[in-house]
Amino acid sequence: MYKVISLIFLIQMNIYAQPIWISSPYEFCPPTEICAVGEATGALAAEAAARDSLAKVFSVNVKSSQSVITTSKSTTEEDVVKGSVSEETYSEIVEFTDEVLEGSYIKERYESDESHFALIALNKTKTSGIFEDRMKGIDTEVKALVKDGRRSSLNKSIKKLKLRASIHDKYRILKGSKYLSSVSMAEILRLKKIKRELGTKVSLNVREISNTKEVMKSIKFNLVENDFIVTRDNADFKIEVSLKQEPQYIKVKGFVKYKFILNIRSLNKDENEIGSLKYEIIQTGRSQEQSYENALPGINNFIYEKFNELNID
């Protein structure tokens, strides 16, 4: 009986001997910081676990009705911007948040007989300053895009504002106040509505290398997103697209290499060329089809980024 009591006493002593921050990190940290604890069998693993915990704590704290990161569908009052946040925008948000969390530091460490513990802290003032600088940069980009005024630029500004909104949610949690944008979403939607009401029609002629017609889909997507009407007759503009492939030499057995050449030109009603684009990309794969699949992301991104240069606005 004595041995049992002694064992219980030793266990209790070991528990109470642990630092308070292991079970109550918020009681240990001042209001100027966000803290989290990580536990693992090794010291480095405990620090990594602490960073993961901090990221989760940070995400949980950023629950806002204004958050744009949602798996559900969203629609503006003007019924213009539909759909969830793009994968590209979401990835950029995650990447930036990870970058910011790199500014955290290990505040305390503790080693027991069985585990290692690490207390990580993030300074709210310093981190909110990073968020504010990022929002200032986005505001500058949005102003330039809105000043440009073309359809593609307006759509890019909307994506920028969605990214800014997510950063702003995190900023408010840290700072306790707002940092409003100099350009509102409502103003951009108003400008998009003016473009949409013009009813500009565009016809398409696409020659590509795949029956899945991925390039046709990409061009159509950009036209619709930029409030053009895709038609066969009585078009205000015409877009002609050609995608070709050329086999390339490769030493690696079991793989093939291809160069994909994209040419796009736009014409007005008088059949005069008003814009042109050219893009080349080389990709490898185990087959021509796989090489093409590997090239598609670059092709689609090029079409999106350079769409303004077709001058059909």
Tab-separated table of C-alpha atoms in Angstrom:
chain	number	residue	atom	x	y	z
A	1	MET	CA	0.000	0.000	0.000
A	2	TYR	CA	2.857	2.322	0.847
A	3	LYS	CA	4.483	1.678	-2.547
A	4	VAL	CA	1.228	2.492	-4.380
A	5	ILE	CA	0.814	5.781	-2.512
A	6	SER	CA	4.437	6.668	-3.173
A	7	LEU	CA	4.032	5.982	-6.911
A	8	ILE	CA	0.917	8.150	-7.109
A	9	PHE	CA	2.730	10.888	-5.200
A	10	LEU	CA	5.693	10.754	-7.598
A	11	ILE	CA	3.398	10.925	-10.631
A	12	GLN	CA	1.588	13.917	-9.162
A	13	MET	CA	4.891	15.602	-8.340
A	14	ASN	CA	6.066	15.054	-11.935
A	15	ILE	CA	2.867	16.604	-13.319
A	16	TYR	CA	3.047	19.601	-11.003
A	17	ALA	CA	6.754	20.014	-11.775
A	18	GLN	CA	5.949	20.765	-15.403
A	19	PRO	CA	5.975	24.445	-16.356
A	20	ILE	CA	2.567	26.133	-16.360
A	21	TRP	CA	2.883	27.104	-20.011
A	22	ILE	CA	2.567	23.468	-21.117
A	23	SER	CA	-1.073	23.276	-20.036
A	24	SER	CA	-1.906	27.005	-20.081
A	25	PRO	CA	0.161	28.851	-22.710
A	26	TYR	CA	-2.218	31.827	-22.746
A	27	GLU	CA	-1.749	32.418	-19.007
A	28	PHE	CA	1.994	32.480	-19.518
A	29	CYS	CA	2.068	34.745	-22.566
A	30	PRO	CA	1.341	38.485	-22.443
A	31	PRO	CA	-1.571	40.014	-24.445
A	32	THR	CA	0.959	41.245	-27.020
A	33	GLU	CA	1.630	37.687	-28.221
A	34	ILE	CA	-0.129	34.606	-29.552
A	35	CYS	CA	1.312	31.411	-28.113
A	36	ALA	CA	1.056	27.680	-28.702
A	37	VAL	CA	2.688	24.511	-27.394
A	38	GLY	CA	4.137	21.556	-29.260
A	39	GLU	CA	4.995	18.125	-27.884
A	40	ALA	CA	7.110	15.379	-29.439
A	41	THR	CA	9.728	12.779	-28.596
A	42	GLY	CA	12.561	15.030	-29.801
A	43	ALA	CA	13.437	18.700	-29.364
A	44	LEU	CA	13.316	19.636	-33.058
A	45	ALA	CA	10.086	17.697	-33.565
A	46	ALA	CA	8.562	19.535	-30.598
A	47	GLU	CA	9.440	22.886	-32.205
A	48	ALA	CA	7.871	21.757	-35.476
A	49	ALA	CA	4.762	20.619	-33.599
A	50	ALA	CA	4.640	24.000	-31.851
A	51	ARG	CA	4.673	25.808	-35.222
A	52	ASP	CA	1.838	23.582	-36.452
A	53	SER	CA	-0.119	24.357	-33.284
A	54	LEU	CA	0.479	28.079	-33.736
A	55	ALA	CA	-0.826	27.910	-37.309
A	56	LYS	CA	-3.980	26.152	-36.076
A	57	VAL	CA	-4.481	28.633	-33.228
A	58	PHE	CA	-3.997	31.506	-35.661
A	59	SER	CA	-6.538	30.025	-38.083
A	60	VAL	CA	-9.101	29.396	-35.349
A	61	ASN	CA	-8.771	32.999	-34.168
A	62	VAL	CA	-9.457	34.272	-37.675
A	63	LYS	CA	-13.151	33.393	-37.846
A	64	SER	CA	-14.921	36.292	-39.462
A	65	SER	CA	-18.094	36.874	-41.420
A	66	GLN	CA	-15.929	38.755	-43.913
A	67	SER	CA	-13.638	35.786	-44.581
A	68	VAL	CA	-13.378	34.857	-48.247
A	69	ILE	CA	-11.851	31.441	-47.684
A	70	THR	CA	-14.896	29.213	-47.865
A	71	THR	CA	-15.862	26.061	-49.667
A	72	SER	CA	-19.390	27.336	-50.191
A	73	LYS	CA	-20.497	29.428	-53.134
A	74	SER	CA	-20.627	33.201	-52.824
A	75	THR	CA	-22.486	35.813	-54.859
A	76	THR	CA	-22.283	39.589	-54.821
A	77	GLU	CA	-25.356	41.788	-54.734
A	78	GLU	CA	-24.834	42.635	-58.404
A	79	ASP	CA	-24.607	38.896	-59.228
A	80	VAL	CA	-21.294	39.540	-60.958
A	81	VAL	CA	-18.629	37.711	-59.001
A	82	LYS	CA	-19.589	34.101	-58.422
A	83	GLY	CA	-17.816	31.054	-57.074
A	84	SER	CA	-15.334	30.236	-54.382
A	85	VAL	CA	-11.856	31.687	-54.113
A	86	SER	CA	-9.558	30.377	-56.825
A	87	GLU	CA	-6.948	27.752	-55.960
A	88	GLU	CA	-4.238	30.200	-56.989
A	89	THR	CA	-5.511	32.887	-54.592
A	90	TYR	CA	-5.991	30.360	-51.791
A	91	SER	CA	-2.459	29.026	-52.260
A	92	GLU	CA	-1.094	32.565	-52.155
A	93	ILE	CA	-2.950	33.221	-48.890
A	94	VAL	CA	-1.621	30.011	-47.319
A	95	GLU	CA	1.912	30.727	-48.536
A	96	PHE	CA	1.857	34.250	-47.130
A	97	THR	CA	0.453	33.080	-43.783
A	98	ASP	CA	3.197	30.460	-43.528
A	99	GLU	CA	5.738	33.145	-44.351
A	100	VAL	CA	4.400	35.372	-41.576
A	101	LEU	CA	4.400	32.529	-39.045
A	102	GLU	CA	8.086	32.058	-39.774
A	103	GLY	CA	8.523	35.244	-37.746
A	104	SER	CA	7.551	33.361	-34.591
A	105	TYR	CA	10.159	32.308	-32.048
A	106	ILE	CA	10.623	29.539	-29.504
A	107	LYS	CA	10.076	31.132	-26.129
A	108	GLU	CA	10.516	28.183	-23.788
A	109	ARG	CA	11.621	24.537	-23.912
A	110	TYR	CA	11.095	21.703	-21.462
A	111	GLU	CA	12.164	18.058	-21.426
A	112	SER	CA	10.464	15.391	-19.342
A	113	ASP	CA	11.325	11.701	-19.090
A	114	GLU	CA	9.056	10.890	-22.021
A	115	SER	CA	8.577	14.039	-24.112
A	116	HIS	CA	10.004	17.334	-25.273
A	117	PHE	CA	7.848	20.482	-25.159
A	118	ALA	CA	8.269	23.824	-26.915
A	119	LEU	CA	6.410	27.094	-26.395
A	120	ILE	CA	6.221	29.244	-29.511
A	121	ALA	CA	5.197	32.910	-29.592
A	122	LEU	CA	4.157	35.368	-32.292
A	123	ASN	CA	4.426	39.109	-31.636
A	124	LYS	CA	1.099	40.739	-32.592
A	125	THR	CA	2.469	44.217	-33.306
A	126	LYS	CA	5.317	43.018	-35.492
A	127	THR	CA	3.100	40.585	-37.395
A	128	SER	CA	0.283	43.090	-37.932
A	129	GLY	CA	2.905	45.430	-39.400
A	130	ILE	CA	3.823	42.753	-41.949
A	131	PHE	CA	0.141	42.341	-42.849
A	132	GLU	CA	-0.274	46.110	-43.182
A	133	ASP	CA	2.702	46.399	-45.529
A	134	ARG	CA	1.279	43.602	-47.672
A	135	MET	CA	-2.127	45.319	-47.849
A	136	LYS	CA	-0.480	48.608	-48.848
A	137	GLY	CA	1.245	46.795	-51.698
A	138	ILE	CA	-2.026	45.229	-52.837
A	139	ASP	CA	-3.768	48.638	-52.682
A	140	THR	CA	-1.119	50.078	-55.000
A	141	GLU	CA	-1.603	47.199	-57.450
A	142	VAL	CA	-5.402	47.519	-57.345
A	143	LYS	CA	-5.263	51.268	-58.002
A	144	ALA	CA	-3.094	50.669	-61.071
A	145	LEU	CA	-5.412	47.945	-62.381
A	146	VAL	CA	-8.534	50.074	-61.880
A	147	LYS	CA	-6.854	53.043	-63.544
A	148	ASP	CA	-6.032	50.811	-66.526
A	149	GLY	CA	-9.763	50.080	-66.653
A	150	ARG	CA	-9.704	47.168	-69.077
A	151	ARG	CA	-11.877	44.142	-68.378
A	152	SER	CA	-9.048	41.782	-67.559
A	153	SER	CA	-7.480	44.375	-65.256
A	154	LEU	CA	-10.780	44.790	-63.393
A	155	ASN	CA	-11.011	41.021	-62.882
A	156	LYS	CA	-7.434	40.907	-61.608
A	157	SER	CA	-8.235	43.709	-59.163
A	158	ILE	CA	-11.145	41.657	-57.797
A	159	LYS	CA	-8.840	38.712	-57.145
A	160	LYS	CA	-6.380	41.077	-55.448
A	161	LEU	CA	-9.135	42.429	-53.190
A	162	LYS	CA	-10.179	38.894	-52.213
A	163	LEU	CA	-6.600	38.204	-51.179
A	164	ARG	CA	-6.519	41.506	-49.300
A	165	ALA	CA	-9.773	40.664	-47.488
A	166	SER	CA	-8.268	37.465	-46.126
A	167	ILE	CA	-5.130	39.284	-44.976
A	168	HIS	CA	-7.307	41.988	-43.414
A	169	ASP	CA	-9.209	39.385	-41.362
A	170	LYS	CA	-5.929	38.288	-39.812
A	171	TYR	CA	-4.787	41.876	-39.370
A	172	ARG	CA	-7.934	42.780	-37.390
A	173	ILE	CA	-7.404	39.843	-35.032
A	174	LEU	CA	-3.869	41.013	-34.287
A	175	LYS	CA	-4.342	44.780	-34.358
A	176	GLY	CA	-7.885	45.080	-33.067
A	177	SER	CA	-8.728	47.691	-35.705
A	178	LYS	CA	-9.429	47.963	-39.444
A	179	TYR	CA	-7.196	49.036	-42.305
A	180	LEU	CA	-9.606	49.961	-45.072
A	181	SER	CA	-8.801	49.779	-48.768
A	182	SER	CA	-8.752	52.943	-50.877
A	183	VAL	CA	-10.642	51.107	-53.645
A	184	SER	CA	-13.904	49.317	-52.848
A	185	MET	CA	-15.236	46.113	-54.384
A	186	ALA	CA	-18.464	47.971	-55.158
A	187	GLU	CA	-16.613	50.468	-57.364
A	188	ILE	CA	-14.917	47.696	-59.334
A	189	LEU	CA	-18.223	45.868	-59.799
A	190	ARG	CA	-19.796	49.097	-61.042
A	191	LEU	CA	-17.079	49.431	-63.675
A	192	LYS	CA	-17.496	45.775	-64.668
A	193	LYS	CA	-21.231	46.297	-65.053
A	194	ILE	CA	-20.625	49.168	-67.480
A	195	LYS	CA	-18.409	46.891	-69.592
A	196	ARG	CA	-20.939	44.048	-69.452
A	197	GLU	CA	-23.809	46.242	-70.601
A	198	LEU	CA	-21.906	47.068	-73.810
A	199	GLY	CA	-22.747	43.562	-75.029
A	200	THR	CA	-19.484	43.170	-76.963
A	201	LYS	CA	-19.500	40.002	-79.108
A	202	VAL	CA	-16.464	37.885	-79.980
A	203	SER	CA	-16.152	34.913	-82.339
A	204	LEU	CA	-13.551	32.161	-81.999
A	205	ASN	CA	-11.537	30.056	-84.410
A	206	VAL	CA	-9.303	27.594	-82.550
A	207	ARG	CA	-6.982	24.960	-84.036
A	208	GLU	CA	-5.459	22.755	-81.359
A	209	ILE	CA	-3.824	19.366	-80.923
A	210	SER	CA	-6.255	17.662	-78.538
A	211	ASN	CA	-9.859	16.555	-78.893
A	212	THR	CA	-10.488	17.733	-75.329
A	213	LYS	CA	-10.255	21.307	-76.665
A	214	GLU	CA	-8.543	22.629	-73.534
A	215	VAL	CA	-7.303	25.802	-75.244
A	216	MET	CA	-10.798	26.552	-76.546
A	217	LYS	CA	-12.145	26.144	-72.998
A	218	SER	CA	-9.463	28.463	-71.608
A	219	ILE	CA	-10.138	31.202	-74.165
A	220	LYS	CA	-13.907	30.933	-73.648
A	221	PHE	CA	-13.487	31.067	-69.879
A	222	ASN	CA	-11.479	34.278	-70.132
A	223	LEU	CA	-13.973	35.830	-72.549
A	224	VAL	CA	-16.950	35.063	-70.312
A	225	GLU	CA	-15.091	36.162	-67.173
A	226	ASN	CA	-14.332	39.453	-68.926
A	227	ASP	CA	-18.012	39.957	-69.788
A	228	PHE	CA	-17.781	39.285	-73.521
A	229	ILE	CA	-20.464	37.403	-75.447
A	230	VAL	CA	-19.111	34.427	-77.403
A	231	THR	CA	-20.917	34.136	-80.726
A	232	ARG	CA	-20.538	32.839	-84.280
A	233	ASP	CA	-22.258	35.675	-86.139
A	234	ASN	CA	-22.195	39.476	-86.110
A	235	ALA	CA	-19.119	39.607	-83.871
A	236	ASP	CA	-17.429	42.870	-82.955
A	237	PHE	CA	-14.081	41.075	-82.728
A	238	LYS	CA	-12.574	37.798	-83.870
A	239	ILE	CA	-9.937	35.706	-82.088
A	240	GLU	CA	-7.866	33.176	-84.038
A	241	VAL	CA	-5.894	30.604	-82.061
A	242	SER	CA	-3.352	28.024	-83.171
A	243	LEU	CA	-1.535	25.509	-80.966
A	244	LYS	CA	1.164	23.349	-82.560
A	245	GLN	CA	3.643	20.819	-81.216
A	246	GLU	CA	7.195	19.941	-82.209
A	247	PRO	CA	9.034	16.828	-80.907
A	248	GLN	CA	12.343	17.541	-79.148
A	249	TYR	CA	15.366	15.327	-78.649
A	250	ILE	CA	15.649	13.654	-75.235
A	251	LYS	CA	18.159	11.062	-74.000
A	252	VAL	CA	16.042	9.606	-71.189
A	253	LYS	CA	14.544	6.263	-72.176
A	254	GLY	CA	10.790	5.972	-71.742
A	255	PHE	CA	10.207	9.725	-71.927
A	256	VAL	CA	9.358	12.129	-74.733
A	257	LYS	CA	9.823	15.875	-75.008
A	258	TYR	CA	7.681	18.345	-76.944
A	259	LYS	CA	7.685	22.053	-77.640
A	260	PHE	CA	4.181	23.543	-77.682
A	261	ILE	CA	3.731	26.759	-79.656
A	262	LEU	CA	0.672	28.926	-79.030
A	263	ASN	CA	-0.237	31.767	-81.384
A	264	ILE	CA	-3.227	34.040	-80.796
A	265	ARG	CA	-4.298	37.039	-82.806
A	266	SER	CA	-7.309	39.322	-82.583
A	267	LEU	CA	-9.067	41.135	-85.433
A	268	ASN	CA	-11.677	43.878	-85.615
A	269	LYS	CA	-14.786	43.923	-87.801
A	270	ASP	CA	-12.711	45.024	-90.786
A	271	GLU	CA	-10.463	41.938	-90.396
A	272	ASN	CA	-7.523	44.109	-89.353
A	273	GLU	CA	-5.184	42.581	-86.771
A	274	ILE	CA	-5.295	44.580	-83.532
A	275	GLY	CA	-3.373	42.298	-81.195
A	276	SER	CA	-1.232	39.174	-81.115
A	277	LEU	CA	0.311	36.804	-78.569
A	278	LYS	CA	2.888	34.032	-78.806
A	279	TYR	CA	3.930	31.547	-76.163
A	280	GLU	CA	6.284	28.562	-76.251
A	281	ILE	CA	6.771	25.917	-73.599
A	282	ILE	CA	8.768	22.668	-73.570
A	283	GLN	CA	7.580	19.760	-71.418
A	284	THR	CA	8.499	16.112	-71.000
A	285	GLY	CA	6.366	13.103	-70.172
A	286	ARG	CA	5.998	9.408	-70.747
A	287	SER	CA	3.782	10.190	-73.720
A	288	GLN	CA	2.753	13.097	-75.914
A	289	GLU	CA	-0.512	13.306	-73.975
A	290	GLN	CA	1.311	13.580	-70.648
A	291	SER	CA	3.685	16.210	-72.043
A	292	TYR	CA	0.669	18.225	-73.168
A	293	GLU	CA	-1.000	17.864	-69.768
A	294	ASN	CA	2.181	19.173	-68.141
A	295	ALA	CA	2.224	22.150	-70.513
A	296	LEU	CA	-1.422	23.160	-69.991
A	297	PRO	CA	-0.989	25.058	-66.682
A	298	GLY	CA	1.614	27.317	-68.290
A	299	ILE	CA	-0.532	27.830	-71.379
A	300	ASN	CA	-3.627	28.681	-69.334
A	301	ASN	CA	-1.701	31.074	-67.091
A	302	PHE	CA	-0.233	32.826	-70.133
A	303	ILE	CA	-3.695	33.323	-71.642
A	304	TYR	CA	-4.977	34.775	-68.372
A	305	GLU	CA	-2.017	37.076	-67.767
A	306	LYS	CA	-1.755	38.403	-71.342
A	307	PHE	CA	-5.436	38.597	-72.263
A	308	ASN	CA	-5.389	42.415	-72.215
A	309	GLU	CA	-2.879	42.470	-75.046
A	310	LEU	CA	-5.465	41.179	-77.506
A	311	ASN	CA	-6.886	44.744	-77.426
A	312	ILE	CA	-10.518	43.694	-77.814
A	313	ASP	CA	-11.691	45.806	-74.885
